Amino acid sequence: MPHIALDNDLPGISGLMAHHPGTAAPLGDLANALLRAPSSLEPGQRELIAAYVSHLNSTEFCAASHGAFAAAQLPGGQQLVEAVLADPATAPIDGRTRALLAVAAEVQSAARPVSAGAIASARAEGADDTALHDTVLIAAAFCMFNRYVSGLATELPKDDEYYEHSARQIVANGYRAAMAQAG
């Protein structure tokens, strides 16, 4: 049961955003900018970073949601996402993605500069300044999103189909449109 009374029965951040549209709009814009705007990283890769950080933060709703969003956009689908969440070191992903996940893990673990070694590894695998910037910002933002969802004890969906339905909506329409539909 959520720590605050919500005027809807939507799970996770969807319920919080529908309840507080004033904060939903800028949060939706932020998610759209981080995960859908032009970048040297594909949307599915950015969703995978979000899912991985959410997994590291033990935020089941966000890990499952963004895992589904990544799976809908990446070759390998849900099996790939599960392999990454289990162990990025052995998952069937390219070196650049693996190195960027290591950068994201450092951001998630503490508010300090990412190690020079992690940055050098990512650059050696072909990560450019945009990929590094976006990875760090996604990881930092998802620490905030995860704490918002977990801190208020939001509920999980009653049916796992929720994640697949949400993935179809996000892939087709982006985050702002999804937030408008939740409200």
Coordinates of C-alpha atoms in Angstrom, one line a residue:
M1 CA 0.0 0.0 0.0
P2 CA 1.4 3.4 -1.0
H3 CA 2.5 5.7 1.8
I4 CA 0.3 8.5 0.4
A5 CA -3.4 8.3 -0.8
L6 CA -3.6 8.3 -4.5
D7 CA -6.7 9.1 -6.5
N8 CA -6.1 6.2 -8.9
D9 CA -5.1 2.6 -8.9
L10 CA -2.2 2.8 -11.3
P11 CA 1.0 1.1 -10.3
G12 CA 4.5 2.6 -9.8
I13 CA 5.4 6.0 -11.1
S14 CA 2.3 6.0 -13.3
G15 CA 0.1 6.4 -10.3
L16 CA 2.2 9.1 -8.8
M17 CA 2.3 11.0 -12.1
A18 CA -1.5 10.7 -12.6
H19 CA -2.0 12.0 -9.0
H20 CA 0.4 14.9 -9.4
P21 CA 0.2 16.2 -13.0
G22 CA 2.3 19.3 -12.1
T23 CA 5.3 17.2 -11.5
A24 CA 4.4 14.6 -14.1
A25 CA 4.9 17.0 -17.0
P26 CA 8.5 17.9 -16.2
L27 CA 9.3 14.3 -15.2
G28 CA 7.8 13.0 -18.4
D29 CA 9.7 15.6 -20.4
L30 CA 12.9 14.6 -18.7
A31 CA 12.3 10.9 -19.4
N32 CA 11.5 11.7 -23.0
A33 CA 14.7 13.8 -23.4
L34 CA 16.9 11.1 -21.8
L35 CA 15.4 8.0 -23.4
R36 CA 13.8 9.2 -26.7
A37 CA 15.6 12.3 -28.0
P38 CA 18.4 12.0 -30.6
S39 CA 21.6 10.5 -29.1
S40 CA 24.6 8.4 -30.2
L41 CA 22.8 5.7 -28.2
E42 CA 19.7 4.0 -29.5
P43 CA 16.6 4.3 -27.4
G44 CA 16.7 0.5 -26.6
Q45 CA 20.2 0.9 -25.2
R46 CA 19.2 3.9 -23.1
E47 CA 16.2 1.9 -21.8
L48 CA 18.6 -0.9 -20.9
I49 CA 20.7 1.5 -18.9
A50 CA 17.6 2.7 -17.1
A51 CA 16.5 -0.9 -16.4
Y52 CA 20.0 -1.9 -15.1
V53 CA 20.3 1.1 -12.7
S54 CA 16.7 0.4 -11.5
H55 CA 17.7 -3.3 -11.0
L56 CA 20.8 -2.2 -9.0
N57 CA 18.5 0.0 -6.9
S58 CA 16.1 -2.9 -6.3
T59 CA 13.2 -0.9 -7.8
E60 CA 11.2 -3.8 -9.3
F61 CA 8.6 -1.6 -11.0
C62 CA 11.2 0.6 -12.9
A63 CA 13.5 -2.4 -13.7
A64 CA 10.6 -4.4 -15.1
S65 CA 9.1 -1.4 -17.0
H66 CA 12.3 -0.2 -18.6
G67 CA 13.4 -3.8 -19.1
A68 CA 10.2 -4.3 -21.2
F69 CA 10.8 -1.0 -23.0
A70 CA 14.4 -2.1 -23.8
A71 CA 13.2 -5.6 -24.8
A72 CA 10.7 -4.1 -27.3
Q73 CA 13.5 -2.2 -29.0
L74 CA 16.5 -4.4 -28.9
P75 CA 17.4 -7.6 -30.9
G76 CA 17.4 -10.4 -28.3
G77 CA 14.3 -9.0 -26.5
Q78 CA 13.5 -10.0 -23.0
Q79 CA 16.2 -12.8 -23.0
L80 CA 18.9 -10.1 -23.6
V81 CA 17.5 -7.9 -20.9
E82 CA 17.4 -10.7 -18.4
A83 CA 21.0 -11.7 -19.2
V84 CA 22.1 -8.1 -18.7
L85 CA 20.3 -7.7 -15.4
A86 CA 21.8 -11.1 -14.2
D87 CA 25.4 -10.2 -15.2
P88 CA 26.4 -7.6 -17.8
A89 CA 29.9 -9.1 -17.9
T90 CA 28.6 -12.3 -19.5
A91 CA 25.5 -11.0 -21.3
P92 CA 25.6 -11.1 -25.1
I93 CA 26.1 -7.3 -25.6
D94 CA 28.8 -5.3 -27.4
G95 CA 31.8 -3.9 -25.6
R96 CA 30.5 -0.3 -25.7
T97 CA 27.2 -1.2 -24.0
R98 CA 29.1 -3.3 -21.4
A99 CA 31.5 -0.4 -20.7
L100 CA 28.6 2.1 -20.4
L101 CA 26.7 -0.2 -18.0
A102 CA 29.9 -0.2 -15.9
V103 CA 29.8 3.7 -16.0
A104 CA 26.1 3.6 -15.0
A105 CA 26.9 1.3 -12.1
E106 CA 29.5 3.7 -10.7
V107 CA 27.0 6.6 -10.9
Q108 CA 24.4 4.5 -9.2
S109 CA 26.8 3.4 -6.4
A110 CA 27.8 6.9 -5.2
A111 CA 27.7 10.6 -5.9
R112 CA 31.3 11.0 -7.0
P113 CA 33.2 11.2 -10.2
V114 CA 33.1 8.1 -12.4
S115 CA 36.6 6.5 -12.3
A116 CA 39.1 7.4 -15.0
G117 CA 39.4 3.6 -15.8
A118 CA 35.7 3.3 -16.5
I119 CA 35.7 6.3 -18.8
A120 CA 38.8 5.1 -20.6
S121 CA 37.2 1.6 -21.0
A122 CA 34.1 3.2 -22.5
R123 CA 36.1 5.4 -24.8
A124 CA 38.2 2.4 -25.9
E125 CA 35.0 0.7 -26.9
G126 CA 33.8 3.6 -29.0
A127 CA 31.8 5.7 -26.5
D128 CA 31.7 9.3 -27.5
D129 CA 31.1 12.4 -25.3
T130 CA 27.3 12.2 -26.0
A131 CA 27.1 8.5 -25.0
L132 CA 29.1 9.2 -21.8
H133 CA 27.0 12.3 -20.9
D134 CA 23.7 10.4 -21.6
T135 CA 24.7 7.4 -19.6
V136 CA 25.7 9.4 -16.6
L137 CA 22.5 11.5 -16.7
I138 CA 20.3 8.5 -17.3
A139 CA 21.9 6.7 -14.3
A140 CA 21.6 9.8 -12.1
A141 CA 18.0 10.5 -13.1
F142 CA 17.0 6.9 -12.6
C143 CA 18.4 7.0 -9.1
M144 CA 15.9 9.8 -8.5
F145 CA 13.0 8.1 -10.3
N146 CA 13.7 4.9 -8.4
R147 CA 13.7 6.7 -5.0
Y148 CA 10.4 8.4 -5.9
V149 CA 8.8 5.1 -6.7
S150 CA 10.3 3.1 -3.9
G151 CA 10.2 5.9 -1.3
L152 CA 6.4 6.2 -1.6
A153 CA 5.9 2.4 -1.6
T154 CA 4.0 2.4 -4.9
E155 CA 2.3 -0.8 -5.9
L156 CA 3.3 -3.2 -8.6
P157 CA 1.0 -4.1 -11.5
K158 CA -1.5 -6.8 -10.8
D159 CA -0.6 -8.4 -14.2
D160 CA 2.7 -8.6 -16.0
E161 CA 0.9 -7.7 -19.2
Y162 CA 1.0 -4.1 -17.9
Y163 CA 4.7 -3.9 -18.8
E164 CA 4.2 -5.2 -22.3
H165 CA 1.2 -2.8 -22.9
S166 CA 3.2 0.1 -21.5
A167 CA 6.2 -0.8 -23.7
R168 CA 4.0 -0.7 -26.8
Q169 CA 2.7 2.8 -25.7
I170 CA 6.1 4.2 -24.9
V171 CA 7.7 2.9 -28.1
A172 CA 4.9 4.2 -30.3
N173 CA 4.2 7.5 -28.5
G174 CA 7.0 8.5 -26.1
Y175 CA 6.8 9.4 -22.4
R176 CA 4.8 12.7 -22.6
A177 CA 2.0 11.0 -24.5
A178 CA 2.0 8.1 -22.0
M179 CA 1.9 10.5 -19.0
A180 CA -1.1 12.3 -20.6
Q181 CA -2.9 9.0 -21.0
A182 CA -2.2 8.1 -17.4
G183 CA -3.7 11.4 -16.2

